[in-house]
Amino acid sequence: MKKILFIILCISIIFISCSEQDGCTDPMATNYNPDAEQDDGSCVFGIIGIWRPDSVIIHLLEQEYSLSGQLLDSEEIFLTRPSENIGISGNMQFTNDGIAIIGFLNNYIDTGTYIISGNNFSHYESDGDLGAEFIYSSSKTQLTLFRSMSETDNDYDGYDIYTREETLYLTKQ
């Protein structure tokens, strides 16, 4: 009986050790698993590298309210534009040590810093001021940065809320 239990145990160990390990098999991913034999689609990609801005989608929303808060009018516009429309000109580079090198219009290059927390990306200009905050997503070749800004303008007969959302699409170089 002990021999049979020992044989069953040995066979179980052999089968367990022969099973393929799933995981991320892409060495460019932040969660690359060199032991994984089969890609399970779990690869996560960071923003480190050089990125070329492709386009920006700008969503403008203007809402007009009465003094009592009743919606009176609403206008909505979607625009697809080159990245220059939000001041970006040239590539964006993000390094391992938190440095962000961004080309702006008029050949101005800012070497600031960035901080990532979850899927939040905060860019600080070279003078230490917060430049912009985004929600980001990335793949092996694509980076998307999204931000939303809103302001309220009070008027004698109510108020207007202006919302601007920008989605910047970039390609890895």
Tab-separated table of C-alpha atoms in Angstrom:
chain	number	residue	atom	x	y	z
A	1	MET	CA	0.000	0.000	0.000
A	2	LYS	CA	2.868	2.378	0.801
A	3	LYS	CA	4.387	1.660	-2.619
A	4	ILE	CA	1.129	2.549	-4.369
A	5	LEU	CA	0.814	5.836	-2.437
A	6	PHE	CA	4.459	6.644	-3.207
A	7	ILE	CA	3.952	5.937	-6.935
A	8	ILE	CA	0.785	8.077	-7.037
A	9	LEU	CA	2.636	10.903	-5.264
A	10	CYS	CA	5.568	10.711	-7.698
A	11	ILE	CA	3.275	10.684	-10.732
A	12	SER	CA	1.364	13.702	-9.351
A	13	ILE	CA	4.600	15.638	-8.844
A	14	ILE	CA	5.723	14.851	-12.392
A	15	PHE	CA	2.418	16.064	-13.876
A	16	ILE	CA	2.420	19.236	-11.786
A	17	SER	CA	5.989	20.102	-12.768
A	18	CYS	CA	5.241	19.493	-16.461
A	19	SER	CA	2.323	21.928	-16.678
A	20	GLU	CA	2.939	25.136	-18.646
A	21	GLN	CA	3.179	28.337	-16.675
A	22	ASP	CA	1.014	31.193	-17.968
A	23	GLY	CA	2.038	34.818	-17.673
A	24	CYS	CA	3.381	37.785	-19.605
A	25	THR	CA	5.951	36.684	-22.181
A	26	ASP	CA	6.794	40.135	-23.587
A	27	PRO	CA	10.177	41.380	-22.263
A	28	MET	CA	9.079	45.000	-22.883
A	29	ALA	CA	6.265	44.688	-20.307
A	30	THR	CA	6.651	45.837	-16.720
A	31	ASN	CA	5.331	42.478	-15.488
A	32	TYR	CA	7.414	40.265	-17.797
A	33	ASN	CA	7.722	36.723	-16.479
A	34	PRO	CA	10.774	34.925	-17.911
A	35	ASP	CA	9.387	31.620	-16.601
A	36	ALA	CA	6.087	31.948	-18.470
A	37	GLU	CA	5.760	29.605	-21.414
A	38	GLN	CA	2.380	30.815	-22.642
A	39	ASP	CA	1.193	34.431	-22.825
A	40	ASP	CA	-2.042	34.916	-20.893
A	41	GLY	CA	-2.726	38.488	-22.071
A	42	SER	CA	-1.785	40.040	-18.728
A	43	CYS	CA	1.131	42.156	-19.999
A	44	VAL	CA	1.281	45.698	-18.587
A	45	PHE	CA	3.277	48.386	-20.368
A	46	GLY	CA	4.634	51.567	-18.834
A	47	ILE	CA	5.316	54.960	-20.348
A	48	ILE	CA	9.117	54.822	-20.374
A	49	GLY	CA	10.464	55.636	-23.811
A	50	ILE	CA	10.078	58.163	-26.594
A	51	TRP	CA	6.554	58.871	-27.826
A	52	ARG	CA	5.397	60.760	-30.916
A	53	PRO	CA	2.109	62.663	-30.494
A	54	ASP	CA	-0.301	61.668	-33.257
A	55	SER	CA	-3.498	63.567	-32.545
A	56	VAL	CA	-5.712	64.997	-29.861
A	57	ILE	CA	-9.466	64.768	-29.548
A	58	ILE	CA	-10.906	67.838	-27.870
A	59	HIS	CA	-14.399	67.643	-26.391
A	60	LEU	CA	-15.945	70.992	-25.510
A	61	LEU	CA	-19.170	71.198	-23.519
A	62	GLU	CA	-20.903	74.435	-22.543
A	63	GLN	CA	-23.946	74.212	-20.263
A	64	GLU	CA	-26.061	77.205	-19.290
A	65	TYR	CA	-28.115	77.071	-16.079
A	66	SER	CA	-30.688	79.367	-14.469
A	67	LEU	CA	-30.210	80.725	-10.955
A	68	SER	CA	-32.314	77.812	-9.662
A	69	GLY	CA	-30.042	75.267	-11.399
A	70	GLN	CA	-32.328	74.376	-14.324
A	71	LEU	CA	-30.458	73.482	-17.521
A	72	LEU	CA	-31.347	76.104	-20.126
A	73	ASP	CA	-29.012	75.305	-23.015
A	74	SER	CA	-26.163	72.990	-23.890
A	75	GLU	CA	-23.632	72.979	-26.727
A	76	GLU	CA	-21.204	70.157	-27.412
A	77	ILE	CA	-18.321	70.015	-29.908
A	78	PHE	CA	-15.813	67.242	-30.715
A	79	LEU	CA	-12.640	68.162	-32.614
A	80	THR	CA	-9.774	65.968	-33.811
A	81	ARG	CA	-6.647	68.069	-34.168
A	82	PRO	CA	-2.856	67.744	-34.306
A	83	SER	CA	-1.093	67.871	-30.950
A	84	GLU	CA	0.053	71.432	-31.644
A	85	ASN	CA	-3.494	72.550	-30.766
A	86	ILE	CA	-2.697	71.843	-27.104
A	87	GLY	CA	0.852	73.199	-27.308
A	88	ILE	CA	2.776	69.931	-27.876
A	89	SER	CA	5.324	70.029	-30.684
A	90	GLY	CA	7.768	67.178	-31.092
A	91	ASN	CA	8.315	63.992	-29.159
A	92	MET	CA	7.748	63.308	-25.484
A	93	GLN	CA	10.311	61.246	-23.583
A	94	PHE	CA	9.874	59.606	-20.190
A	95	THR	CA	12.877	58.050	-18.440
A	96	ASN	CA	13.257	55.381	-15.742
A	97	ASP	CA	14.225	58.013	-13.172
A	98	GLY	CA	11.077	60.153	-13.515
A	99	ILE	CA	12.368	62.741	-16.012
A	100	ALA	CA	9.929	64.046	-18.638
A	101	ILE	CA	11.338	65.786	-21.719
A	102	ILE	CA	8.542	67.442	-23.668
A	103	GLY	CA	8.755	69.590	-26.779
A	104	PHE	CA	6.372	72.520	-26.823
A	105	LEU	CA	5.582	75.106	-29.493
A	106	ASN	CA	8.232	77.686	-30.457
A	107	ASN	CA	11.014	75.092	-30.004
A	108	TYR	CA	10.672	75.221	-26.211
A	109	ILE	CA	11.749	71.995	-24.507
A	110	ASP	CA	10.835	71.446	-20.876
A	111	THR	CA	12.814	68.941	-18.839
A	112	GLY	CA	10.556	68.361	-15.890
A	113	THR	CA	9.546	65.343	-13.877
A	114	TYR	CA	6.602	63.004	-13.678
A	115	ILE	CA	4.933	60.832	-11.079
A	116	ILE	CA	2.768	57.785	-11.755
A	117	SER	CA	0.211	56.621	-9.198
A	118	GLY	CA	-2.037	53.820	-10.452
A	119	ASN	CA	-3.206	55.078	-13.834
A	120	ASN	CA	-2.740	58.745	-12.863
A	121	PHE	CA	0.105	60.637	-14.498
A	122	SER	CA	1.246	64.000	-13.072
A	123	HIS	CA	3.719	66.135	-15.011
A	124	TYR	CA	5.756	68.790	-13.204
A	125	GLU	CA	7.497	71.501	-15.193
A	126	SER	CA	11.207	72.235	-14.757
A	127	ASP	CA	10.359	75.015	-12.257
A	128	GLY	CA	8.523	72.476	-10.063
A	129	ASP	CA	5.004	73.717	-10.877
A	130	LEU	CA	2.364	71.155	-11.722
A	131	GLY	CA	2.048	71.239	-15.506
A	132	ALA	CA	-0.823	68.821	-16.065
A	133	GLU	CA	-2.517	65.765	-14.651
A	134	PHE	CA	-3.761	62.936	-16.837
A	135	ILE	CA	-5.286	59.504	-16.671
A	136	TYR	CA	-3.175	57.271	-18.856
A	137	SER	CA	-3.318	53.893	-20.530
A	138	SER	CA	-0.560	52.241	-22.509
A	139	SER	CA	0.145	49.268	-24.689
A	140	LYS	CA	3.376	48.142	-26.299
A	141	THR	CA	3.114	50.817	-29.015
A	142	GLN	CA	0.371	53.254	-27.933
A	143	LEU	CA	0.030	55.750	-25.085
A	144	THR	CA	-3.194	57.634	-24.360
A	145	LEU	CA	-3.322	60.641	-22.019
A	146	PHE	CA	-6.713	62.009	-20.925
A	147	ARG	CA	-7.566	65.094	-18.861
A	148	SER	CA	-10.675	67.060	-18.064
A	149	MET	CA	-10.912	70.716	-17.012
A	150	SER	CA	-14.024	72.547	-15.900
A	151	GLU	CA	-14.845	76.090	-14.819
A	152	THR	CA	-17.984	77.899	-13.757
A	153	ASP	CA	-18.810	81.426	-14.902
A	154	ASN	CA	-21.467	83.186	-12.820
A	155	ASP	CA	-23.760	85.610	-14.592
A	156	TYR	CA	-26.565	87.908	-13.435
A	157	ASP	CA	-29.257	85.439	-14.611
A	158	GLY	CA	-27.565	82.116	-13.847
A	159	TYR	CA	-24.261	80.441	-14.543
A	160	ASP	CA	-22.383	78.597	-17.277
A	161	ILE	CA	-20.192	75.520	-16.854
A	162	TYR	CA	-17.458	75.099	-19.427
A	163	THR	CA	-15.851	71.666	-19.670
A	164	ARG	CA	-12.900	70.790	-21.878
A	165	GLU	CA	-11.649	67.229	-22.212
A	166	GLU	CA	-8.500	66.330	-24.118
A	167	THR	CA	-7.418	62.860	-25.187
A	168	LEU	CA	-3.868	62.792	-26.568
A	169	TYR	CA	-2.810	59.772	-28.634
A	170	LEU	CA	0.901	58.923	-28.931
A	171	THR	CA	2.915	56.204	-30.700
A	172	LYS	CA	6.102	54.640	-29.337
A	173	GLN	CA	9.238	55.471	-31.302
